PDB file of C-alpha atoms in Angstrom:
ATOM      1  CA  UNK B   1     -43.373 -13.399  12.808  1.00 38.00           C
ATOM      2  CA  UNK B   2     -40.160 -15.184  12.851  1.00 37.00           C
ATOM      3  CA  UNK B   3     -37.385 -14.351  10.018  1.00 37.00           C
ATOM      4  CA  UNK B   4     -34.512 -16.690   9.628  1.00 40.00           C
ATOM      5  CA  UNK B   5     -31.331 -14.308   8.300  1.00 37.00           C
ATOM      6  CA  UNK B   6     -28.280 -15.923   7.355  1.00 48.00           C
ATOM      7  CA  UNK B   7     -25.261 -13.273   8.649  1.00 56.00           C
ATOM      8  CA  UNK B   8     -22.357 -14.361   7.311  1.00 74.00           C
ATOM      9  CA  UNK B   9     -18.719 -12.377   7.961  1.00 91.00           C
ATOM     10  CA  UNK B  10     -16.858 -10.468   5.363  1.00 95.00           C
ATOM     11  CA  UNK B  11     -14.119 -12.102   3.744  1.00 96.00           C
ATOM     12  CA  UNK B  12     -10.851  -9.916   5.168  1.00 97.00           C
ATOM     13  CA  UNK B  13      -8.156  -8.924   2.537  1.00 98.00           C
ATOM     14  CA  UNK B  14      -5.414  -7.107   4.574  1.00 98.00           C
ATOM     15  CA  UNK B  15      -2.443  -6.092   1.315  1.00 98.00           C
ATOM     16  CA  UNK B  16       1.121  -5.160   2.466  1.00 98.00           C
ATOM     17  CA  UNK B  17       2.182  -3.126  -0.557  1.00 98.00           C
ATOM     18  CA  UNK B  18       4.512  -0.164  -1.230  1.00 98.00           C
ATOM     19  CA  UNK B  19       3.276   2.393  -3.416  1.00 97.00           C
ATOM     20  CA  UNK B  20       6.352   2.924  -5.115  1.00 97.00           C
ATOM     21  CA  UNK B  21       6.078  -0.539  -6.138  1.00 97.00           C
ATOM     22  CA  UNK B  22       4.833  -1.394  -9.974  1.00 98.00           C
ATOM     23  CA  UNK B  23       3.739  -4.841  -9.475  1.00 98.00           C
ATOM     24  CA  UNK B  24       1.526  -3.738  -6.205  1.00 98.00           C
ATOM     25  CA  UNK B  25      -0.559  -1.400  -8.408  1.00 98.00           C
ATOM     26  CA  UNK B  26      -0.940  -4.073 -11.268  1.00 98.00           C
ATOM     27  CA  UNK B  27      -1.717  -6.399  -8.337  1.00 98.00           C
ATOM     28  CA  UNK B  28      -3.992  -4.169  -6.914  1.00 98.00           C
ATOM     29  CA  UNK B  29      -5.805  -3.682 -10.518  1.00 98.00           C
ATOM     30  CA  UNK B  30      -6.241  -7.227 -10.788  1.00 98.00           C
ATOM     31  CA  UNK B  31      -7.617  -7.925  -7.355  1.00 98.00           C
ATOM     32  CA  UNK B  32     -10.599  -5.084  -8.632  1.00 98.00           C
ATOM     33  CA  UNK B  33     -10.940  -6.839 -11.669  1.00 98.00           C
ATOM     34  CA  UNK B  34     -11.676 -10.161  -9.377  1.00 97.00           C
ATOM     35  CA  UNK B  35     -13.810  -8.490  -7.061  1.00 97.00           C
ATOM     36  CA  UNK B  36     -16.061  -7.066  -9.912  1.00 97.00           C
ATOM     37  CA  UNK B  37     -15.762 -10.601 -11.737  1.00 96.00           C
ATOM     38  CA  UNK B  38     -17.228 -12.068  -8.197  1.00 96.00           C
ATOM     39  CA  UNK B  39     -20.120  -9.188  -7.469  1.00 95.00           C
ATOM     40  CA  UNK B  40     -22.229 -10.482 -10.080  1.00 93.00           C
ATOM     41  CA  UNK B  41     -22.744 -13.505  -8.407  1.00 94.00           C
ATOM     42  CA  UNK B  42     -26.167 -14.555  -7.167  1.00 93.00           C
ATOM     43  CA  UNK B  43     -24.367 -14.611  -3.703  1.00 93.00           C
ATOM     44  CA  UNK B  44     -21.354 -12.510  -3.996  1.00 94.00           C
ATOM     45  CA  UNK B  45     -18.658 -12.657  -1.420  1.00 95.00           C
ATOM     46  CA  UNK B  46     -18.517  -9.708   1.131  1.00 95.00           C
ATOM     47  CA  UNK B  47     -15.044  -8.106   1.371  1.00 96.00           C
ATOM     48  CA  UNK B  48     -12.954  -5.734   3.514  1.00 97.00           C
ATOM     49  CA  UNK B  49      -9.698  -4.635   2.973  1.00 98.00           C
ATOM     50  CA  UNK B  50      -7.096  -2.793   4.019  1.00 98.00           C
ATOM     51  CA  UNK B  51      -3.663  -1.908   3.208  1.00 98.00           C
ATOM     52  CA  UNK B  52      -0.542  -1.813   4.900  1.00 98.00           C
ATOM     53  CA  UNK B  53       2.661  -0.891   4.836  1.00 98.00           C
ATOM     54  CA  UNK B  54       5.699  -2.439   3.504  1.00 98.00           C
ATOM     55  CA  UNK B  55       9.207   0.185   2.596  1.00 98.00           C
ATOM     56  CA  UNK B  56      11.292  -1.834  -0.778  1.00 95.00           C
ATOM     57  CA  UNK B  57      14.198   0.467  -0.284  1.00 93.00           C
ATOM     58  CA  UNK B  58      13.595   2.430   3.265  1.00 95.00           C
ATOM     59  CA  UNK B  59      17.134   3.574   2.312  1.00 93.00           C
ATOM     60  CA  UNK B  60      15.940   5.866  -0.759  1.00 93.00           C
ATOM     61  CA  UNK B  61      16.478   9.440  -0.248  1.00 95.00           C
ATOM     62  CA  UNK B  62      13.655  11.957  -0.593  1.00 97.00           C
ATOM     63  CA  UNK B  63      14.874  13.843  -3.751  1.00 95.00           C
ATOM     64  CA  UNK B  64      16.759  11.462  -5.358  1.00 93.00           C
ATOM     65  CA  UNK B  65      18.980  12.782  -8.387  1.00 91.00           C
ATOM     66  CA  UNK B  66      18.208  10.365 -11.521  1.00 90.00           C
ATOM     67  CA  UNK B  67      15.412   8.226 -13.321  1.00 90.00           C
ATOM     68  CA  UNK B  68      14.384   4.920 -12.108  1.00 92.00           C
ATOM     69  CA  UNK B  69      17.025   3.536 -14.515  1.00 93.00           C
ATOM     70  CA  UNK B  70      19.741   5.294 -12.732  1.00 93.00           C
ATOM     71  CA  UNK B  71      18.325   4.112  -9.231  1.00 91.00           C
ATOM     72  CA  UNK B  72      18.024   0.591  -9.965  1.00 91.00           C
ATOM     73  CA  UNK B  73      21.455   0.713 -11.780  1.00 92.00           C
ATOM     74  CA  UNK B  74      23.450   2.611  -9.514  1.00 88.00           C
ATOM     75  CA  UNK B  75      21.693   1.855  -6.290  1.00 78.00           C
ATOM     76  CA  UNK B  76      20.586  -1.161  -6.642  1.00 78.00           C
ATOM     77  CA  UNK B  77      23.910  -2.374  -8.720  1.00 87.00           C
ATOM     78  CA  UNK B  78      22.087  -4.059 -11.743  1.00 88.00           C
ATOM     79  CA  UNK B  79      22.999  -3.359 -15.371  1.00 93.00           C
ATOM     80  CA  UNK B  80      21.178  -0.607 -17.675  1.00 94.00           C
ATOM     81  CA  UNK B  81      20.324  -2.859 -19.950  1.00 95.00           C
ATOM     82  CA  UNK B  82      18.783  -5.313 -17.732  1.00 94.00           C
ATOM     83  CA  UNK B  83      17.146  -2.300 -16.011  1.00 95.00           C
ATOM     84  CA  UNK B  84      15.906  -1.257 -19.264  1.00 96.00           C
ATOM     85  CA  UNK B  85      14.155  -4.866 -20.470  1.00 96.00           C
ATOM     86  CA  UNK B  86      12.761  -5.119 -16.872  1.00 96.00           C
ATOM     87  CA  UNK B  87      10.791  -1.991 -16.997  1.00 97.00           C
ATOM     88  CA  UNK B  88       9.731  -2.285 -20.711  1.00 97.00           C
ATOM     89  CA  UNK B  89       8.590  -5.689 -19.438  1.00 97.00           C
ATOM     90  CA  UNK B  90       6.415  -4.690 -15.985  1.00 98.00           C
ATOM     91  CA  UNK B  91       5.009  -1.370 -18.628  1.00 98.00           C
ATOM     92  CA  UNK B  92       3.640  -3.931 -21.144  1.00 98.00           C
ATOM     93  CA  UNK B  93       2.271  -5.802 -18.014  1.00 98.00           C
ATOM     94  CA  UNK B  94       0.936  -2.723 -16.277  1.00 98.00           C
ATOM     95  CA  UNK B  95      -0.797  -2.205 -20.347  1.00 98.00           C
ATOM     96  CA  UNK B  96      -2.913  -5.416 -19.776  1.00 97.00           C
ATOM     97  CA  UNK B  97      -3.891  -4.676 -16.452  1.00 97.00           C
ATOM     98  CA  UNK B  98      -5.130  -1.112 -17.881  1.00 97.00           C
ATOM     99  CA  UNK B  99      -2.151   1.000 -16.347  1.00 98.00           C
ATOM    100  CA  UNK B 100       0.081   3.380 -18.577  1.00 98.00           C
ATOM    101  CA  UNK B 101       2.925   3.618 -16.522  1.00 98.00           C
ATOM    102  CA  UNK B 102       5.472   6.199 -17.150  1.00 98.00           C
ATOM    103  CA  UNK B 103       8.920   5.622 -15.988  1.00 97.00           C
ATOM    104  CA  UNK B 104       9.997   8.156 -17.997  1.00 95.00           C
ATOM    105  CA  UNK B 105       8.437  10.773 -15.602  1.00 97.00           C
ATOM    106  CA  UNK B 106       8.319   8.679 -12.626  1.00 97.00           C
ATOM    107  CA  UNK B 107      10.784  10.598  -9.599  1.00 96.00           C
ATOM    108  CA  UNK B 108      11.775   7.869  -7.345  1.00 94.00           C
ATOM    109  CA  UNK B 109      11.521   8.884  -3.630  1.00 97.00           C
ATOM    110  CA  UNK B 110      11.350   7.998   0.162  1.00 97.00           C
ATOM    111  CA  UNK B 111       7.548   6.776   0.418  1.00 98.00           C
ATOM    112  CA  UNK B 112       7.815   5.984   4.315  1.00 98.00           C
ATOM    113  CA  UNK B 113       5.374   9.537   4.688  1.00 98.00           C
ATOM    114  CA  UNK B 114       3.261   8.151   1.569  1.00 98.00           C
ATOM    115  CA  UNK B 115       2.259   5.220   4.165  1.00 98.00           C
ATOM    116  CA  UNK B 116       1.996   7.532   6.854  1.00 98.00           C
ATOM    117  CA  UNK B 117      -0.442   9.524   4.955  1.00 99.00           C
ATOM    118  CA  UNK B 118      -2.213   5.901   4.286  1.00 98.00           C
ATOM    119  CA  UNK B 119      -2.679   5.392   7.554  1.00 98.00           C
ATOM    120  CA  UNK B 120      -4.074   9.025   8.196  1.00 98.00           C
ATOM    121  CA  UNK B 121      -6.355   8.242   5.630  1.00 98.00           C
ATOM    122  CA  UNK B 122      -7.259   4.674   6.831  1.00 98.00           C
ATOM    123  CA  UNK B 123      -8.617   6.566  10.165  1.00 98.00           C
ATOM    124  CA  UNK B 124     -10.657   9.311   7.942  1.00 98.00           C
ATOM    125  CA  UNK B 125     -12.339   6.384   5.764  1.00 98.00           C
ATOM    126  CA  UNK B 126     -10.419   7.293   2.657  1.00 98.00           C
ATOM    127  CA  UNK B 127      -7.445   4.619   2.280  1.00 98.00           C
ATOM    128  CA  UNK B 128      -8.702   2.949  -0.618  1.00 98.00           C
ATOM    129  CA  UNK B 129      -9.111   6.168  -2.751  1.00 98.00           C
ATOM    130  CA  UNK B 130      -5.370   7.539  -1.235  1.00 98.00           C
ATOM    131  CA  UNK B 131      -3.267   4.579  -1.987  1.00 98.00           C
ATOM    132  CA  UNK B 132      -5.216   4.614  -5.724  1.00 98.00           C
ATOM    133  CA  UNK B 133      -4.300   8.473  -5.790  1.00 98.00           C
ATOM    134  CA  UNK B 134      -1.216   8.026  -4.297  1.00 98.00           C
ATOM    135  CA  UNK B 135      -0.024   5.082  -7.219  1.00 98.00           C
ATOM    136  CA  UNK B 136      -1.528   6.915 -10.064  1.00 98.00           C
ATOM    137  CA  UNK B 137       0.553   9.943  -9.052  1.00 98.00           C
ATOM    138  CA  UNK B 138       3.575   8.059  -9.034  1.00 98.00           C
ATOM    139  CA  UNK B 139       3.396   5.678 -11.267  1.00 98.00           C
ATOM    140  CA  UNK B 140       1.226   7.713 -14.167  1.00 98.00           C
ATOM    141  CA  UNK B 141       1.863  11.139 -14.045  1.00 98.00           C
ATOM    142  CA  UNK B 142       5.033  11.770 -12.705  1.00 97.00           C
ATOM    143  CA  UNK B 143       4.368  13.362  -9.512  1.00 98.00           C
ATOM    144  CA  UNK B 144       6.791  13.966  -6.313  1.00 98.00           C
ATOM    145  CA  UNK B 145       5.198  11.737  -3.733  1.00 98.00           C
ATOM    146  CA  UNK B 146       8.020  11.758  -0.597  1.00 98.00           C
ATOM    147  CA  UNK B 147       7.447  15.450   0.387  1.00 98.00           C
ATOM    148  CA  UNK B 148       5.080  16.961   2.787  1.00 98.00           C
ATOM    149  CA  UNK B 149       3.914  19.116   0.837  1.00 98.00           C
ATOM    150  CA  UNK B 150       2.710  17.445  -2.471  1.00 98.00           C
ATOM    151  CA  UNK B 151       1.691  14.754  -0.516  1.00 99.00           C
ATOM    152  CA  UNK B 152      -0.685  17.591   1.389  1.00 99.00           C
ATOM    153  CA  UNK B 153      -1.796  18.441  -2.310  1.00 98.00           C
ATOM    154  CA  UNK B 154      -2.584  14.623  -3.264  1.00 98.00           C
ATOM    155  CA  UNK B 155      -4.725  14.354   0.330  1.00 98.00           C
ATOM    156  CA  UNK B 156      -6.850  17.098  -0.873  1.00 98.00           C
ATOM    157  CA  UNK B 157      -7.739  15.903  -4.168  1.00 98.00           C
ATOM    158  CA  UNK B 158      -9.195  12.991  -2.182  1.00 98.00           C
ATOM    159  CA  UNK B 159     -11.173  15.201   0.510  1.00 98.00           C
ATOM    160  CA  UNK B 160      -8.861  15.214   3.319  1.00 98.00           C
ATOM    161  CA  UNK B 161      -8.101  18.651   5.179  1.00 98.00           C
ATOM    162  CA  UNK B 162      -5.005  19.858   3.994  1.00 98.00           C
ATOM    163  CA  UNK B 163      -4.725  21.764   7.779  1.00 98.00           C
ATOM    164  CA  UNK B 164      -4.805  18.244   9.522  1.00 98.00           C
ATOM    165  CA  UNK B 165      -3.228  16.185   6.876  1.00 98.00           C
ATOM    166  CA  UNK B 166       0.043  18.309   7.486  1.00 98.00           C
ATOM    167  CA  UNK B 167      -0.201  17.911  10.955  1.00 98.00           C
ATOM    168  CA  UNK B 168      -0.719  14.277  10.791  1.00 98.00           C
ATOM    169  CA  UNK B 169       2.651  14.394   8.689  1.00 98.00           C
ATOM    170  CA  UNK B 170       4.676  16.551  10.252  1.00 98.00           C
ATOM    171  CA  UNK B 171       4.180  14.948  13.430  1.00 98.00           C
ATOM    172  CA  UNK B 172       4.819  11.738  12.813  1.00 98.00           C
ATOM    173  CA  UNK B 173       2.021  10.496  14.680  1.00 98.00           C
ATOM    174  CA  UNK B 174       1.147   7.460  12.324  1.00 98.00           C
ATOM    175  CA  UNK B 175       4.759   6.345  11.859  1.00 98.00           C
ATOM    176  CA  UNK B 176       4.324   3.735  14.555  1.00 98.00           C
ATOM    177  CA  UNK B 177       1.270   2.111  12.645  1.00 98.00           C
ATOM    178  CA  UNK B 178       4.111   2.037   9.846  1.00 98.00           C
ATOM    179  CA  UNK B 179       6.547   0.563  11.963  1.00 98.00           C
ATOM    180  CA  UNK B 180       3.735  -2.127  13.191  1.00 98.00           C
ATOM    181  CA  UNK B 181       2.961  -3.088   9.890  1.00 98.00           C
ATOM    182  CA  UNK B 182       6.385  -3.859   8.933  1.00 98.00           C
ATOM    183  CA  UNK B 183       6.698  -5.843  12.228  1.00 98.00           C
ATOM    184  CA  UNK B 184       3.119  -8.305  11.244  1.00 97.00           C
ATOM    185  CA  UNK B 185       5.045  -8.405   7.527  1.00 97.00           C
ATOM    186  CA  UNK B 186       7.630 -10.068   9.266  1.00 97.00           C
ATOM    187  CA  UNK B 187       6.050 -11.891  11.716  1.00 95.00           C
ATOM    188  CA  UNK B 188       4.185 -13.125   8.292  1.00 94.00           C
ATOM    189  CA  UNK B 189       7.524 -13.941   6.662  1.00 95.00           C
ATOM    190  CA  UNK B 190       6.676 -11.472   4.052  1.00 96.00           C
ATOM    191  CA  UNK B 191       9.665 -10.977   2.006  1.00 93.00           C
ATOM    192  CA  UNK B 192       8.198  -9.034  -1.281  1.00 95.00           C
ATOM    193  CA  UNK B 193       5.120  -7.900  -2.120  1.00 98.00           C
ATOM    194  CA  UNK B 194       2.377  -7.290  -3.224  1.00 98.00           C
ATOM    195  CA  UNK B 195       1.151  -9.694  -0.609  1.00 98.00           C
ATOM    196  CA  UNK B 196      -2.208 -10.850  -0.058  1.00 98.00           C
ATOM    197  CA  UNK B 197      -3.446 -12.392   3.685  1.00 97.00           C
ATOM    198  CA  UNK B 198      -6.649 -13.361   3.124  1.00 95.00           C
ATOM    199  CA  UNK B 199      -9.321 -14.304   5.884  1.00 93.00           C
ATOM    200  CA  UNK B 200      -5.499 -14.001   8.049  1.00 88.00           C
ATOM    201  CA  UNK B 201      -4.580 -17.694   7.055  1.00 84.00           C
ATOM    202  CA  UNK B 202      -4.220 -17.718   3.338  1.00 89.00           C
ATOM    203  CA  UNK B 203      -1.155 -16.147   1.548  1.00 94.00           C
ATOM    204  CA  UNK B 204      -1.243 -14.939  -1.922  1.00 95.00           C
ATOM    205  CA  UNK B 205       1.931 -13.606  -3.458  1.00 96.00           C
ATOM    206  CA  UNK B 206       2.583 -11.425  -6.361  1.00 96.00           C
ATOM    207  CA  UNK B 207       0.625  -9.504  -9.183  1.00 97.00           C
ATOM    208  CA  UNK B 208      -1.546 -13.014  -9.686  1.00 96.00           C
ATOM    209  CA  UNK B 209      -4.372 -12.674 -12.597  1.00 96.00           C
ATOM    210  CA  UNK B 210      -7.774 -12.020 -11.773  1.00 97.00           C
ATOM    211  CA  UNK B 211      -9.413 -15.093 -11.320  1.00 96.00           C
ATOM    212  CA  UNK B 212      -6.800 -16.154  -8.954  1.00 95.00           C
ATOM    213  CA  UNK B 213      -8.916 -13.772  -6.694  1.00 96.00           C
ATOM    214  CA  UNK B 214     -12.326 -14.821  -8.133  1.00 95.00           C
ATOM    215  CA  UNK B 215     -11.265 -18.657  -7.214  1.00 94.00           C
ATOM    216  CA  UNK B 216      -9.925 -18.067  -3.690  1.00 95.00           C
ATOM    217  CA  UNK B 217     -13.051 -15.865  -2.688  1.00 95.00           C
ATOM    218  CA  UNK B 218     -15.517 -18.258  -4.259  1.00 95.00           C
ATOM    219  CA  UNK B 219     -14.095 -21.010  -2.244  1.00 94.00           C
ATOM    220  CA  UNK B 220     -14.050 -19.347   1.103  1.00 93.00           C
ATOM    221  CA  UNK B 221     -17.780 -17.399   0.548  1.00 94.00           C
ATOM    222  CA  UNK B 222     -18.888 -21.025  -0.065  1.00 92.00           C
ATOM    223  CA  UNK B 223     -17.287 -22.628   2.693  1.00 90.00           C
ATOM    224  CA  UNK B 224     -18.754 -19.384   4.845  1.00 85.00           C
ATOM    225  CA  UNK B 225     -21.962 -20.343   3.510  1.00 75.00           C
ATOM    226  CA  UNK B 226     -21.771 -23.788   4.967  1.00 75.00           C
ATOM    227  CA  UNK B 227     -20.255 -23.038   8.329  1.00 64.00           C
ATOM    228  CA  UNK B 228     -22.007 -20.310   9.285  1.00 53.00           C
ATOM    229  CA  UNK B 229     -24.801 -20.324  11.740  1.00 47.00           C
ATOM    230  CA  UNK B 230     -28.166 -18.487  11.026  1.00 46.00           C
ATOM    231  CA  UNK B 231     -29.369 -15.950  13.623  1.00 38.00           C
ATOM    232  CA  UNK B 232     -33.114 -16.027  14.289  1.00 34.00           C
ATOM    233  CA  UNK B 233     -35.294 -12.939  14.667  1.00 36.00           C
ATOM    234  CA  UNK B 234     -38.902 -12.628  16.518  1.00 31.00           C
TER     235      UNK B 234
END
């Protein structure tokens, strides 16, 4: 009996994001809301994805003493007031994407750890449901997310040993995967993100709506489904 199966490769999604960034989580959000637009399709696209790593202000220290207001005022040098209508702006975006973010509570921090505990999680099949974790904690409930130790505390809630998780910190062991990531960003000419390499040839930048996705990964999963050779069974 012969059976004719089409095998057709997963569309790769590879994100350089920051979790202390509020348009990566409200890109990330509508990316989902693509992808679950897309898997009701008779023939829905196959995806992988994985984040990386990308620092907005690698010069942040790890307990920093102020709001986000007085961080992007005094440390970034941009008026309260601007500050102010920015962040009422990106909270009434983060509202239509289904995010209540809370800048009120938010503690601004060092995340260069929060990506190395991305990449610990990457290698224990958990990334997507730490960098989720890890931007609801920051972004949503006000938690301390640059410290070893409530970073430990956020790895747990997501099934990670805490014993191994702190080793994996305190070593630095995946700070080099950090460093790499930052070097491809480059290499990529990535200047902001969220960024989006798709299939490692298309760019998408920015928080971009839903079916932005939907359209791009229709496109290529059709094009896939045309190029694609079928492999033959006996």
């Amino acid at each position: 009996m012969r059976l004719d199966v089409s095998v057709t490769e997963a569309i790769s999604i590879d994100i350089w994001s920051d979790i202390a960034c509020p348009w990566c989580y409200i890109g990330k959000r509508n990316l989902e809301k693509g992808l679950e637009a897309v898997a009701g399709d008779d023939d829905a696209p196959q995806v992988n994805i994985t984040f990386h790593s990308f620092e907005l202000s690698p010069d942040t220290p790890v307990d920093f003493d102020g709001d986000e207001v007085d961080f992007l005022a005094g440390h970034k040098g941009m008026p309260r007031d601007q500050v102010q209508q920015m962040l009422a702006n990106v909270t009434g975006v983060a509202e239509k994407a289904g995010l209540q973010y809370r800048f009120d509570l938010l503690q601004h921090t060092n995340t260069v750890k929060a990506h190395e505990l991305l990449h610990f999680a990457k290698a224990e099949g958990v990334q997507h449901e730490m960098e989720e974790r890890l931007m609801s904690a920051y972004f949503t409930e006000g938690k301390h997310v640059g410290r070893i130790d409530d970073l430990v505390e956020l790895a747990v809630e997501v099934g990670l040993n805490p014993d191994d998780t702190r080793e994996a910190l305190v070593s630095g062991r995946h700070l080099s995967d950090v460093r790499q990531d930052q070097a491809q960003a480059q290499a990529y000419g990535i200047q902001g993100v969220p960024f989006f390499v798709i299939d490692g040839q298309y760019g998408i930048s920015g928080a971009q709506p839903p079916a932005a996705f939907e359209n791009v990964l229709r496109d290529l999963w059709a094009k896939r489904g045309e190029t694609e050779p079928e492999a033959t069974a006996v």
